[in-house]
Amino acid sequence: MVCPSWPLTPYEDTRIRSTSIPKYRSLGWFGVAACTRKPLLLKSLGHLLPTDAHIEIRKAPFSWALEAEYSQAARIGDIVFTAGQGGFGDDGELVSGGFLDQTRQALRNVDAALRSHGADLSSVVKMTVYVPNQADYELFKQVRREFLDAPWPASTAVSAQLLVPGMLIEIDAVAAVGAKRTLVD
């Protein structure tokens, strides 16, 4: 997440630069992280939502979801947000075969979560990919081409230790129901 919103107003720029407590930490070309400001997402999407909007969450298709306090996806208006999806099969176990197979399964899981709310991979606006090894991002892009077509959604790659031992990738996405990505000049 890039935060605070860009471009900064002169007041915000001065306030952030002059404080002794850092408001954000630069990660170079990866962007900005560790922001202390509240996300502006709902404020910035507010004009897209009806005034009586409600958040729709469907029951996840696996038995452990309720106990783990896990929702696979949520929809508000025509926007669908997925939770992080790993390379887990229908049995709840990580698929065997390594990074490429886990990536394929994670993308299938993202697609299933989106479809449960009326969207799919072709309507993804933003995708975040978490990998423990930065070099694996190039392999992710190779597999992504099997599931998505250009133009590519806005993407963020994060090198991170994942929650489940043996998990090699986690992907979350934001999609717009009924929309398709289009390249414009």
C-alpha positions as a Python dict, from the first residue, in 0.01 Angstrom:
ca = {
    (1, 'M'): (0, 0, 0),
    (2, 'V'): (136, 341, -91),
    (3, 'C'): (53, 576, 190),
    (4, 'P'): (5, 864, 243),
    (5, 'S'): (-191, 941, -72),
    (6, 'W'): (12, 1082, -357),
    (7, 'P'): (83, 1350, -451),
    (8, 'L'): (135, 1500, -108),
    (9, 'T'): (-2, 1841, -32),
    (10, 'P'): (268, 2092, 69),
    (11, 'Y'): (137, 2072, 427),
    (12, 'E'): (159, 1691, 438),
    (13, 'D'): (505, 1689, 280),
    (14, 'T'): (637, 1937, 539),
    (15, 'R'): (465, 1758, 828),
    (16, 'I'): (604, 1417, 731),
    (17, 'R'): (957, 1537, 657),
    (18, 'S'): (988, 1752, 971),
    (19, 'T'): (877, 1502, 1232),
    (20, 'S'): (1128, 1303, 1433),
    (21, 'I'): (905, 992, 1423),
    (22, 'P'): (904, 845, 1074),
    (23, 'K'): (555, 818, 926),
    (24, 'Y'): (664, 576, 659),
    (25, 'R'): (965, 371, 559),
    (26, 'S'): (1087, 367, 201),
    (27, 'L'): (1151, 31, 39),
    (28, 'G'): (1318, 174, -271),
    (29, 'W'): (1154, 73, -595),
    (30, 'F'): (917, -161, -407),
    (31, 'G'): (727, 144, -278),
    (32, 'V'): (637, 261, 67),
    (33, 'A'): (546, 48, 367),
    (34, 'A'): (478, 74, 738),
    (35, 'C'): (254, 379, 703),
    (36, 'T'): (82, 496, 1019),
    (37, 'R'): (-199, 678, 839),
    (38, 'K'): (-534, 508, 798),
    (39, 'P'): (-591, 366, 448),
    (40, 'L'): (-783, 595, 215),
    (41, 'L'): (-937, 306, 20),
    (42, 'L'): (-1298, 338, 130),
    (43, 'K'): (-1278, 716, 113),
    (44, 'S'): (-1140, 699, -240),
    (45, 'L'): (-1396, 434, -347),
    (46, 'G'): (-1686, 605, -173),
    (47, 'H'): (-1822, 760, -491),
    (48, 'L'): (-1846, 409, -645),
    (49, 'L'): (-2060, 269, -364),
    (50, 'P'): (-2433, 312, -310),
    (51, 'T'): (-2520, 486, 15),
    (52, 'D'): (-2687, 168, 143),
    (53, 'A'): (-2390, -55, 54),
    (54, 'H'): (-2325, -363, 262),
    (55, 'I'): (-2026, -594, 270),
    (56, 'E'): (-2107, -938, 129),
    (57, 'I'): (-1905, -1231, 261),
    (58, 'R'): (-1977, -1586, 151),
    (59, 'K'): (-1905, -1895, 356),
    (60, 'A'): (-1561, -2032, 264),
    (61, 'P'): (-1568, -2381, 106),
    (62, 'F'): (-1353, -2546, 373),
    (63, 'S'): (-1433, -2659, 725),
    (64, 'W'): (-1153, -2479, 912),
    (65, 'A'): (-1249, -2127, 794),
    (66, 'L'): (-1487, -2043, 1078),
    (67, 'E'): (-1252, -2158, 1353),
    (68, 'A'): (-961, -1971, 1191),
    (69, 'E'): (-1173, -1653, 1158),
    (70, 'Y'): (-1105, -1659, 783),
    (71, 'S'): (-1313, -1512, 502),
    (72, 'Q'): (-1193, -1603, 154),
    (73, 'A'): (-1330, -1289, -13),
    (74, 'A'): (-1559, -992, 42),
    (75, 'R'): (-1762, -778, -196),
    (76, 'I'): (-1881, -422, -150),
    (77, 'G'): (-2066, -276, -445),
    (78, 'D'): (-1889, -405, -755),
    (79, 'I'): (-1549, -437, -586),
    (80, 'V'): (-1426, -780, -467),
    (81, 'F'): (-1133, -823, -228),
    (82, 'T'): (-976, -1165, -178),
    (83, 'A'): (-791, -1279, 130),
    (84, 'G'): (-441, -1412, 77),
    (85, 'Q'): (-460, -1738, -120),
    (86, 'G'): (-190, -1999, -96),
    (87, 'G'): (-122, -2317, -288),
    (88, 'F'): (-371, -2523, -88),
    (89, 'G'): (-576, -2797, -253),
    (90, 'D'): (-935, -2888, -171),
    (91, 'D'): (-809, -3113, 109),
    (92, 'G'): (-655, -2814, 290),
    (93, 'E'): (-299, -2933, 230),
    (94, 'L'): (-29, -2756, 30),
    (95, 'V'): (2, -2907, -316),
    (96, 'S'): (324, -3095, -382),
    (97, 'G'): (567, -3010, -659),
    (98, 'G'): (725, -2686, -546),
    (99, 'F'): (688, -2318, -628),
    (100, 'L'): (535, -2346, -976),
    (101, 'D'): (264, -2590, -864),
    (102, 'Q'): (181, -2387, -553),
    (103, 'T'): (159, -2074, -769),
    (104, 'R'): (-82, -2239, -1012),
    (105, 'Q'): (-299, -2359, -723),
    (106, 'A'): (-290, -2017, -553),
    (107, 'L'): (-408, -1852, -876),
    (108, 'R'): (-685, -2112, -911),
    (109, 'N'): (-787, -2030, -552),
    (110, 'V'): (-787, -1655, -625),
    (111, 'D'): (-1006, -1719, -931),
    (112, 'A'): (-1249, -1936, -729),
    (113, 'A'): (-1275, -1669, -457),
    (114, 'L'): (-1343, -1400, -718),
    (115, 'R'): (-1599, -1615, -903),
    (116, 'S'): (-1791, -1673, -580),
    (117, 'H'): (-1864, -1297, -589),
    (118, 'G'): (-1920, -1253, -964),
    (119, 'A'): (-1569, -1152, -1075),
    (120, 'D'): (-1276, -1347, -1222),
    (121, 'L'): (-907, -1311, -1302),
    (122, 'S'): (-980, -1101, -1612),
    (123, 'S'): (-1137, -833, -1389),
    (124, 'V'): (-845, -806, -1144),
    (125, 'V'): (-743, -445, -1089),
    (126, 'K'): (-471, -499, -826),
    (127, 'M'): (-274, -805, -720),
    (128, 'T'): (-29, -845, -432),
    (129, 'V'): (214, -1136, -435),
    (130, 'Y'): (407, -1250, -127),
    (131, 'V'): (709, -1476, -176),
    (132, 'P'): (982, -1573, 73),
    (133, 'N'): (1247, -1561, -201),
    (134, 'Q'): (1268, -1250, -424),
    (135, 'A'): (1404, -1455, -714),
    (136, 'D'): (1075, -1649, -726),
    (137, 'Y'): (887, -1341, -850),
    (138, 'E'): (1017, -1404, -1203),
    (139, 'L'): (879, -1759, -1182),
    (140, 'F'): (548, -1617, -1060),
    (141, 'K'): (527, -1395, -1369),
    (142, 'Q'): (588, -1700, -1587),
    (143, 'V'): (290, -1881, -1429),
    (144, 'R'): (75, -1566, -1424),
    (145, 'R'): (92, -1561, -1806),
    (146, 'E'): (-87, -1901, -1802),
    (147, 'F'): (-384, -1748, -1616),
    (148, 'L'): (-400, -1379, -1710),
    (149, 'D'): (-357, -1182, -2029),
    (150, 'A'): (-200, -841, -2081),
    (151, 'P'): (-255, -569, -1989),
    (152, 'W'): (-145, -682, -1647),
    (153, 'P'): (-318, -562, -1331),
    (154, 'A'): (-135, -323, -1103),
    (155, 'S'): (89, -547, -893),
    (156, 'T'): (296, -535, -579),
    (157, 'A'): (558, -797, -492),
    (158, 'V'): (659, -843, -130),
    (159, 'S'): (940, -1060, -3),
    (160, 'A'): (805, -1199, 324),
    (161, 'Q'): (814, -1495, 558),
    (162, 'L'): (481, -1673, 508),
    (163, 'L'): (256, -1792, 788),
    (164, 'V'): (241, -2165, 710),
    (165, 'P'): (559, -2378, 700),
    (166, 'G'): (621, -2499, 345),
    (167, 'M'): (407, -2225, 190),
    (168, 'L'): (597, -2072, -103),
    (169, 'I'): (354, -1805, -226),
    (170, 'E'): (49, -1609, -118),
    (171, 'I'): (-161, -1392, -350),
    (172, 'D'): (-443, -1149, -284),
    (173, 'A'): (-638, -949, -539),
    (174, 'V'): (-891, -672, -586),
    (175, 'A'): (-1130, -703, -881),
    (176, 'A'): (-1417, -504, -1033),
    (177, 'V'): (-1723, -715, -1118),
    (178, 'G'): (-1802, -703, -1489),
    (179, 'A'): (-1491, -504, -1579),
    (180, 'K'): (-1206, -605, -1810),
    (181, 'R'): (-857, -457, -1816),
    (182, 'T'): (-797, -238, -2122),
    (183, 'L'): (-475, -73, -2233),
    (184, 'V'): (-528, 292, -2323),
    (185, 'D'): (-286, 552, -2453),
}
